[in-house]
Amino acid sequence: MTIPPGSTIGIVGGVQHGRMLAMAAAQLGYRCHIYAPDPNCVAAEVAARFTEGAFDDEGALTRFAAEIDVATYEFENIATAPLAAVAELVPLYPPVEALATAQDRLEEKQFIQRHGGRPAPFAAVDDPAGLDAALAAIGTPAILKTRRFGYDGKGQVRIEAAGEGAAAWDAVRGAPCVLEGLVRFDAEFSILLCRNAEGETAIWPSPRNRHDGGILVASSVPGGPGLAAAIAEGEALARRVADALDYVGVLAMEFFATADGAIFNEMAPRVHNSGHWTIEGALTSQFENHVRAICRLPLGATDLRAPRVEMANLVGDESESWREILADPAAHLHLYGKGEARPGRKMGHVTRLLD
Ligand code: AMP
């Protein structure tokens, strides 16, 4: 059943993705109700209602659910049990199963393998002896990643030589991990897919992504002819994964393009930083199509609005160059309204439509 304009969309999480979702929802006549622990969160500033609450407070989340017509979430590090309680009361998309899979790097990689995808070589690591065994099996260089609660390169340690295992184990403070072999890639790209409850899918042209220190720096579309085969492989996997999860909403999957094809890195069951360019660069943005999907409306077209689109993140004090950016007629500036421009903090982004 359609959730018509005028209804209230509940968004769990209050940072920039929630802010941009609420702005897209408002354009279609929906009201948004943000649930987040931070009363000064930047999503609440642009939403009709705000509830302050902890992500694991099931009582508060179920009271929130009583006031909304449909629920979604804007980031991954949320306990799944309270969200499942919300899903008992109102439709909640993307499905909790997708979130549970994406929250655990080990389960995620095993899930992807079951659906025919290829992650980097990996091994589960639960203790120092397990790390030695994993290093012996995978070799170096490798990356030790915590299974849960990692983002923007946090919870990751690079290991150049087997003797560095003990220091890496200390750095992750003994949290359950996976060890991954370092992938020699030609480029990184992401697949951005939106699926609605009827099983219709929309896929945007795939961006080539550049990271620095684990943080996305820039995305450019089209990804380039050299990536076509790897992108086709990634798209096919994303469609299989979305169908298997009976997925509703935007799903992002990150890949390495290698001489051997597309190597899966990770997936995010939500709108994604590498899709921010779609706001001005595509006929329908990832935020609008996410709203359309969760409200059971038909999806919009994903074609490019310009031959080339470039998105650059404004990280830390880069956001202070807003004056120069505004002077560029090709540039669309987005500032998230966050307070202090700390190093590594995503403060905004700029999208340029180019010939
Ligand atoms: P992640 O948070 O796991 O997506 O990692 C952030 C970034 O670190 C990736 O986008 C890559 O640039 C780099 N990275 C992570 N894992 C690997 C790997 N196994 N091989 C090569 N580069 C990696």
CSV table of C-alpha atoms and ligand atoms in Angstrom, one decimal:
chain,number,residue,atom,x,y,z
A,1,MET,CA,0.0,0.0,0.0
A,2,THR,CA,1.3,3.4,-0.9
A,3,ILE,CA,2.4,5.7,1.9
A,4,PRO,CA,1.1,9.0,0.4
A,5,PRO,CA,2.6,12.4,0.5
A,6,GLY,CA,1.6,14.1,3.8
A,7,SER,CA,2.6,11.0,5.8
A,8,THR,CA,5.4,11.0,8.3
A,9,ILE,CA,8.7,9.3,7.6
A,10,GLY,CA,10.7,8.3,10.7
A,11,ILE,CA,14.5,8.5,10.2
A,12,VAL,CA,16.7,6.8,12.8
A,13,GLY,CA,20.0,8.7,12.8
A,14,GLY,CA,20.6,12.4,12.7
A,15,VAL,CA,23.6,13.2,10.6
A,16,GLN,CA,24.1,14.4,7.0
A,17,HIS,CA,22.4,11.4,5.3
A,18,GLY,CA,19.3,12.0,7.4
A,19,ARG,CA,19.4,15.7,6.6
A,20,MET,CA,19.6,15.1,2.8
A,21,LEU,CA,16.8,12.5,3.0
A,22,ALA,CA,14.6,14.9,4.9
A,23,MET,CA,15.2,17.6,2.3
A,24,ALA,CA,14.2,15.2,-0.5
A,25,ALA,CA,11.2,14.0,1.4
A,26,ALA,CA,10.0,17.5,2.0
A,27,GLN,CA,10.1,18.1,-1.8
A,28,LEU,CA,7.6,15.3,-2.2
A,29,GLY,CA,5.4,16.6,0.6
A,30,TYR,CA,6.4,14.2,3.3
A,31,ARG,CA,7.1,15.2,6.9
A,32,CYS,CA,10.2,13.7,8.6
A,33,HIS,CA,10.6,12.8,12.3
A,34,ILE,CA,14.3,12.3,13.3
A,35,TYR,CA,15.3,10.0,16.1
A,36,ALA,CA,18.8,10.4,17.3
A,37,PRO,CA,20.9,10.8,20.5
A,38,ASP,CA,22.2,14.3,19.7
A,39,PRO,CA,19.7,17.1,20.2
A,40,ASN,CA,21.8,19.4,18.0
A,41,CYS,CA,22.0,16.9,15.1
A,42,VAL,CA,22.0,18.4,11.7
A,43,ALA,CA,19.1,16.3,10.4
A,44,ALA,CA,16.7,17.7,13.0
A,45,GLU,CA,17.3,21.2,11.8
A,46,VAL,CA,15.5,20.4,8.5
A,47,ALA,CA,12.9,18.0,9.8
A,48,ALA,CA,9.3,18.6,11.2
A,49,ARG,CA,9.9,16.7,14.4
A,50,PHE,CA,12.8,15.4,16.5
A,51,THR,CA,13.0,12.8,19.3
A,52,GLU,CA,16.1,12.6,21.4
A,53,GLY,CA,16.9,9.0,22.3
A,54,ALA,CA,19.6,6.3,22.4
A,55,PHE,CA,19.8,3.9,19.5
A,56,ASP,CA,19.5,0.9,21.8
A,57,ASP,CA,16.5,2.3,23.8
A,58,GLU,CA,13.7,-0.1,22.6
A,59,GLY,CA,11.0,1.6,24.6
A,60,ALA,CA,11.8,5.1,23.2
A,61,LEU,CA,12.1,3.7,19.7
A,62,THR,CA,8.7,2.0,19.9
A,63,ARG,CA,7.1,5.2,21.1
A,64,PHE,CA,8.7,6.9,18.1
A,65,ALA,CA,7.3,4.2,15.9
A,66,ALA,CA,3.8,5.0,17.1
A,67,GLU,CA,4.1,8.5,15.7
A,68,ILE,CA,5.4,7.7,12.2
A,69,ASP,CA,4.0,5.9,9.1
A,70,VAL,CA,7.2,4.3,7.8
A,71,ALA,CA,10.7,4.0,9.1
A,72,THR,CA,14.2,4.1,7.7
A,73,TYR,CA,17.7,4.6,9.0
A,74,GLU,CA,20.6,6.6,7.8
A,75,PHE,CA,23.7,4.8,9.1
A,76,GLU,CA,24.7,1.3,10.1
A,77,ASN,CA,25.9,1.3,13.6
A,78,ILE,CA,22.5,0.7,15.2
A,79,ALA,CA,21.5,-2.3,17.3
A,80,THR,CA,19.2,-4.5,15.2
A,81,ALA,CA,16.9,-5.8,18.0
A,82,PRO,CA,15.3,-2.4,18.8
A,83,LEU,CA,14.9,-1.7,15.1
A,84,ALA,CA,13.2,-5.1,14.7
A,85,ALA,CA,10.7,-3.9,17.4
A,86,VAL,CA,10.1,-0.8,15.3
A,87,ALA,CA,9.5,-3.1,12.2
A,88,GLU,CA,6.7,-4.9,14.2
A,89,LEU,CA,4.8,-1.6,14.3
A,90,VAL,CA,5.5,0.2,11.0
A,91,PRO,CA,7.1,-0.8,7.7
A,92,LEU,CA,10.9,-0.4,8.2
A,93,TYR,CA,13.1,-0.3,5.1
A,94,PRO,CA,15.8,-1.4,4.2
A,95,PRO,CA,15.0,-4.8,6.0
A,96,VAL,CA,16.7,-5.4,9.3
A,97,GLU,CA,18.3,-8.5,7.8
A,98,ALA,CA,20.3,-6.3,5.4
A,99,LEU,CA,21.5,-4.2,8.2
A,100,ALA,CA,22.5,-7.2,10.3
A,101,THR,CA,24.5,-8.6,7.3
A,102,ALA,CA,26.3,-5.4,6.6
A,103,GLN,CA,27.1,-4.7,10.3
A,104,ASP,CA,29.5,-7.7,10.5
A,105,ARG,CA,32.3,-7.8,8.0
A,106,LEU,CA,32.7,-11.6,8.4
A,107,GLU,CA,29.0,-12.4,7.8
A,108,GLU,CA,28.9,-9.8,5.0
A,109,LYS,CA,31.8,-11.5,3.1
A,110,GLN,CA,30.3,-15.0,3.6
A,111,PHE,CA,26.9,-13.7,2.4
A,112,ILE,CA,28.5,-12.2,-0.7
A,113,GLN,CA,30.3,-15.4,-1.5
A,114,ARG,CA,27.0,-17.3,-1.2
A,115,HIS,CA,25.6,-15.0,-3.9
A,116,GLY,CA,28.6,-15.4,-6.2
A,117,GLY,CA,30.6,-12.4,-5.3
A,118,ARG,CA,34.3,-12.3,-4.7
A,119,PRO,CA,35.7,-10.5,-1.6
A,120,ALA,CA,39.4,-10.1,-1.0
A,121,PRO,CA,41.0,-13.1,0.6
A,122,PHE,CA,39.9,-13.1,4.3
A,123,ALA,CA,40.0,-15.0,7.6
A,124,ALA,CA,38.3,-14.5,10.9
A,125,VAL,CA,40.5,-13.5,13.8
A,126,ASP,CA,39.4,-13.9,17.4
A,127,ASP,CA,42.7,-14.0,19.2
A,128,PRO,CA,46.5,-13.5,18.7
A,129,ALA,CA,47.0,-17.1,17.7
A,130,GLY,CA,44.2,-16.7,15.1
A,131,LEU,CA,45.9,-13.6,13.8
A,132,ASP,CA,49.2,-15.5,13.3
A,133,ALA,CA,47.4,-18.3,11.5
A,134,ALA,CA,45.5,-15.8,9.3
A,135,LEU,CA,48.7,-14.0,8.5
A,136,ALA,CA,50.4,-17.3,7.5
A,137,ALA,CA,47.4,-18.2,5.3
A,138,ILE,CA,46.9,-14.7,3.7
A,139,GLY,CA,50.3,-13.2,3.8
A,140,THR,CA,51.3,-9.6,3.8
A,141,PRO,CA,50.5,-6.8,3.2
A,142,ALA,CA,47.1,-7.2,4.8
A,143,ILE,CA,44.6,-5.2,6.7
A,144,LEU,CA,43.1,-6.2,10.1
A,145,LYS,CA,39.6,-4.8,10.4
A,146,THR,CA,37.2,-5.0,13.3
A,147,ARG,CA,34.2,-7.0,12.3
A,148,ARG,CA,31.8,-4.4,13.7
A,149,PHE,CA,31.5,-0.6,14.2
A,150,GLY,CA,34.1,0.5,11.5
A,151,TYR,CA,33.6,3.5,9.2
A,152,ASP,CA,35.7,5.9,7.3
A,153,GLY,CA,38.8,3.7,7.8
A,154,LYS,CA,38.3,3.5,11.6
A,155,GLY,CA,38.9,0.1,13.2
A,156,GLN,CA,41.5,-0.8,10.6
A,157,VAL,CA,45.2,-1.5,10.8
A,158,ARG,CA,47.5,-2.2,7.9
A,159,ILE,CA,50.1,-5.0,8.5
A,160,GLU,CA,53.1,-4.9,6.3
A,161,ALA,CA,55.0,-7.8,7.8
A,162,ALA,CA,54.1,-10.8,9.9
A,163,GLY,CA,56.0,-9.4,12.9
A,164,GLU,CA,53.6,-6.5,13.2
A,165,GLY,CA,50.7,-8.8,14.2
A,166,ALA,CA,51.0,-8.2,18.0
A,167,ALA,CA,51.0,-4.4,17.5
A,168,ALA,CA,48.0,-4.6,15.2
A,169,TRP,CA,46.1,-6.8,17.7
A,170,ASP,CA,46.8,-4.1,20.4
A,171,ALA,CA,45.6,-1.4,18.1
A,172,VAL,CA,42.2,-3.1,17.6
A,173,ARG,CA,42.1,-3.8,21.4
A,174,GLY,CA,41.4,-7.4,20.9
A,175,ALA,CA,38.0,-6.9,19.2
A,176,PRO,CA,36.8,-9.7,16.9
A,177,CYS,CA,38.3,-9.0,13.4
A,178,VAL,CA,38.8,-10.2,9.9
A,179,LEU,CA,42.2,-10.1,8.2
A,180,GLU,CA,42.0,-9.1,4.6
A,181,GLY,CA,44.6,-9.5,1.9
A,182,LEU,CA,45.5,-6.1,0.4
A,183,VAL,CA,43.9,-5.9,-3.1
A,184,ARG,CA,46.1,-4.4,-5.9
A,185,PHE,CA,43.3,-2.5,-7.6
A,186,ASP,CA,43.2,-0.3,-10.7
A,187,ALA,CA,40.3,1.8,-9.3
A,188,GLU,CA,37.5,1.8,-6.8
A,189,PHE,CA,33.9,2.1,-7.8
A,190,SER,CA,30.5,1.7,-6.2
A,191,ILE,CA,27.2,0.3,-7.3
A,192,LEU,CA,24.2,2.4,-6.2
A,193,LEU,CA,21.0,0.6,-6.6
A,194,CYS,CA,17.4,1.4,-5.5
A,195,ARG,CA,14.7,-1.3,-5.3
A,196,ASN,CA,11.1,-0.9,-4.3
A,197,ALA,CA,8.8,-3.5,-2.8
A,198,GLU,CA,7.5,-4.5,-6.2
A,199,GLY,CA,11.0,-5.6,-7.1
A,200,GLU,CA,11.6,-2.7,-9.6
A,201,THR,CA,15.2,-1.6,-9.5
A,202,ALA,CA,16.9,1.6,-10.6
A,203,ILE,CA,20.7,1.7,-10.9
A,204,TRP,CA,22.7,4.9,-11.3
A,205,PRO,CA,25.8,5.2,-13.5
A,206,SER,CA,28.5,3.8,-11.3
A,207,PRO,CA,31.0,6.3,-9.9
A,208,ARG,CA,34.7,5.9,-9.7
A,209,ASN,CA,35.7,6.7,-6.1
A,210,ARG,CA,39.0,7.9,-4.6
A,211,HIS,CA,39.8,7.4,-1.0
A,212,ASP,CA,42.5,8.8,1.2
A,213,GLY,CA,43.2,7.3,4.6
A,214,GLY,CA,40.0,5.3,4.4
A,215,ILE,CA,37.8,8.4,3.8
A,216,LEU,CA,36.1,9.0,0.5
A,217,VAL,CA,37.7,12.0,-1.2
A,218,ALA,CA,35.9,12.2,-4.6
A,219,SER,CA,33.5,10.4,-6.9
A,220,SER,CA,33.4,10.9,-10.6
A,221,VAL,CA,30.8,9.7,-13.1
A,222,PRO,CA,30.9,8.0,-15.6
A,223,GLY,CA,33.5,5.7,-14.0
A,224,GLY,CA,35.3,5.4,-17.3
A,225,PRO,CA,35.4,2.8,-20.1
A,226,GLY,CA,38.2,0.8,-18.4
A,227,LEU,CA,35.8,-0.1,-15.7
A,228,ALA,CA,32.8,-1.3,-17.8
A,229,ALA,CA,33.3,-5.0,-17.3
A,230,ALA,CA,33.9,-4.7,-13.6
A,231,ILE,CA,30.9,-2.5,-13.2
A,232,ALA,CA,28.7,-4.9,-15.1
A,233,GLU,CA,29.9,-7.7,-12.7
A,234,GLY,CA,29.2,-5.5,-9.7
A,235,GLU,CA,25.7,-4.6,-11.0
A,236,ALA,CA,24.8,-8.2,-11.5
A,237,LEU,CA,25.9,-9.0,-7.9
A,238,ALA,CA,24.0,-6.0,-6.5
A,239,ARG,CA,20.8,-7.2,-8.2
A,240,ARG,CA,21.2,-10.7,-6.8
A,241,VAL,CA,21.8,-9.4,-3.3
A,242,ALA,CA,18.9,-6.9,-3.4
A,243,ASP,CA,16.5,-9.7,-4.6
A,244,ALA,CA,17.8,-12.2,-2.0
A,245,LEU,CA,17.2,-9.7,0.8
A,246,ASP,CA,13.8,-8.5,-0.6
A,247,TYR,CA,15.5,-5.2,-0.3
A,248,VAL,CA,13.6,-1.8,-0.3
A,249,GLY,CA,15.5,1.5,-0.6
A,250,VAL,CA,19.0,2.4,-1.7
A,251,LEU,CA,21.8,-0.2,-1.5
A,252,ALA,CA,25.4,0.8,-2.0
A,253,MET,CA,28.1,-1.7,-2.7
A,254,GLU,CA,31.8,-0.8,-2.9
A,255,PHE,CA,34.2,-2.7,-5.2
A,256,PHE,CA,37.8,-2.8,-6.3
A,257,ALA,CA,38.3,-3.0,-10.1
A,258,THR,CA,41.2,-5.3,-10.7
A,259,ALA,CA,42.7,-7.1,-13.7
A,260,ASP,CA,40.7,-10.1,-12.5
A,261,GLY,CA,37.4,-8.2,-12.4
A,262,ALA,CA,35.3,-6.8,-9.5
A,263,ILE,CA,36.4,-7.6,-6.0
A,264,PHE,CA,33.8,-6.8,-3.4
A,265,ASN,CA,34.8,-4.5,-0.5
A,266,GLU,CA,31.7,-3.7,1.5
A,267,MET,CA,28.1,-2.9,1.3
A,268,ALA,CA,26.0,-0.2,3.0
A,269,PRO,CA,22.2,-0.7,3.4
A,270,ARG,CA,21.5,3.0,3.0
A,271,VAL,CA,22.1,6.1,0.9
A,272,HIS,CA,25.8,6.5,0.4
A,273,ASN,CA,28.4,9.2,0.2
A,274,SER,CA,29.5,8.1,-3.3
A,275,GLY,CA,25.9,8.8,-4.4
A,276,HIS,CA,25.7,12.4,-3.2
A,277,TRP,CA,26.5,13.6,-6.8
A,278,THR,CA,23.0,12.3,-7.8
A,279,ILE,CA,21.3,15.3,-6.2
A,280,GLU,CA,22.2,17.6,-9.1
A,281,GLY,CA,23.9,15.1,-11.4
A,282,ALA,CA,21.1,12.6,-12.0
A,283,LEU,CA,17.4,12.9,-13.1
A,284,THR,CA,16.4,11.5,-9.7
A,285,SER,CA,18.7,11.6,-6.6
A,286,GLN,CA,19.5,8.7,-4.4
A,287,PHE,CA,17.6,10.5,-1.6
A,288,GLU,CA,14.5,11.0,-3.6
A,289,ASN,CA,14.5,7.4,-4.9
A,290,HIS,CA,15.0,6.1,-1.4
A,291,VAL,CA,11.9,8.1,-0.3
A,292,ARG,CA,10.0,6.8,-3.3
A,293,ALA,CA,11.0,3.2,-2.6
A,294,ILE,CA,10.1,3.2,1.1
A,295,CYS,CA,6.8,5.0,0.4
A,296,ARG,CA,6.0,2.5,-2.3
A,297,LEU,CA,6.0,5.0,-5.1
A,298,PRO,CA,7.4,4.3,-8.6
A,299,LEU,CA,11.1,5.0,-8.9
A,300,GLY,CA,12.5,7.9,-10.9
A,301,ALA,CA,15.0,7.7,-13.8
A,302,THR,CA,18.7,7.7,-12.9
A,303,ASP,CA,20.2,9.2,-16.1
A,304,LEU,CA,23.0,11.7,-15.9
A,305,ARG,CA,22.1,15.4,-16.3
A,306,ALA,CA,25.6,16.3,-17.7
A,307,PRO,CA,28.3,14.4,-19.7
A,308,ARG,CA,30.4,14.3,-16.5
A,309,VAL,CA,29.7,14.8,-12.9
A,310,GLU,CA,32.3,15.2,-10.1
A,311,MET,CA,31.7,15.2,-6.4
A,312,ALA,CA,34.3,16.2,-3.9
A,313,ASN,CA,33.9,15.8,-0.1
A,314,LEU,CA,34.7,18.8,2.0
A,315,VAL,CA,36.6,17.2,4.9
A,316,GLY,CA,37.7,19.2,8.0
A,317,ASP,CA,38.8,22.8,7.1
A,318,GLU,CA,38.3,22.3,3.4
A,319,SER,CA,34.7,23.5,4.1
A,320,GLU,CA,36.1,26.9,4.8
A,321,SER,CA,36.7,27.4,1.0
A,322,TRP,CA,33.0,27.8,0.5
A,323,ARG,CA,33.4,31.3,-0.9
A,324,GLU,CA,35.7,30.2,-3.8
A,325,ILE,CA,33.3,27.2,-4.5
A,326,LEU,CA,30.3,29.5,-4.7
A,327,ALA,CA,32.2,31.6,-7.3
A,328,ASP,CA,32.4,28.6,-9.6
A,329,PRO,CA,29.2,28.5,-11.8
A,330,ALA,CA,29.6,24.7,-12.3
A,331,ALA,CA,29.7,24.0,-8.6
A,332,HIS,CA,26.8,23.0,-6.3
A,333,LEU,CA,27.8,23.5,-2.7
A,334,HIS,CA,26.4,21.5,0.2
A,335,LEU,CA,27.3,22.3,3.8
A,336,TYR,CA,25.9,20.0,6.5
A,337,GLY,CA,25.7,22.6,9.2
A,338,LYS,CA,28.1,20.7,11.5
A,339,GLY,CA,29.8,22.9,14.1
A,340,GLU,CA,33.5,22.4,14.4
A,341,ALA,CA,35.6,21.5,11.3
A,342,ARG,CA,37.7,18.8,12.9
A,343,PRO,CA,40.2,16.9,10.8
A,344,GLY,CA,38.6,13.9,9.1
A,345,ARG,CA,35.1,15.2,9.7
A,346,LYS,CA,32.8,15.3,6.7
A,347,MET,CA,31.5,18.9,6.7
A,348,GLY,CA,30.0,19.1,3.2
A,349,HIS,CA,30.5,18.3,-0.4
A,350,VAL,CA,30.6,20.0,-3.8
A,351,THR,CA,29.2,18.6,-7.0
A,352,ARG,CA,30.2,19.9,-10.4
A,353,LEU,CA,28.4,19.2,-13.7
A,354,LEU,CA,30.9,19.2,-16.5
A,355,ASP,CA,31.0,18.9,-20.3
B,1,AMP,P1,36.6,0.2,4.1
B,1,AMP,O1,36.2,1.0,5.3
B,1,AMP,O2,36.8,-1.3,4.5
B,1,AMP,O3,35.7,0.4,2.9
B,1,AMP,O4,38.1,0.7,3.7
B,1,AMP,C1,38.3,2.0,3.3
B,1,AMP,C2,39.3,2.1,2.1
B,1,AMP,O5,40.5,1.5,2.5
B,1,AMP,C3,38.8,1.4,0.9
B,1,AMP,O6,37.9,2.1,0.1
B,1,AMP,C4,40.2,1.2,0.2
B,1,AMP,O7,40.6,2.4,-0.4
B,1,AMP,C5,41.1,0.8,1.4
B,1,AMP,N1,41.0,-0.6,1.6
B,1,AMP,C6,40.2,-1.3,2.5
B,1,AMP,N2,40.4,-2.6,2.4
B,1,AMP,C7,41.3,-2.8,1.4
B,1,AMP,C8,41.9,-4.0,0.8
B,1,AMP,N3,41.6,-5.3,1.3
B,1,AMP,N4,42.8,-3.9,-0.2
B,1,AMP,C9,43.1,-2.6,-0.6
B,1,AMP,N5,42.6,-1.5,-0.1
B,1,AMP,C10,41.7,-1.6,0.9
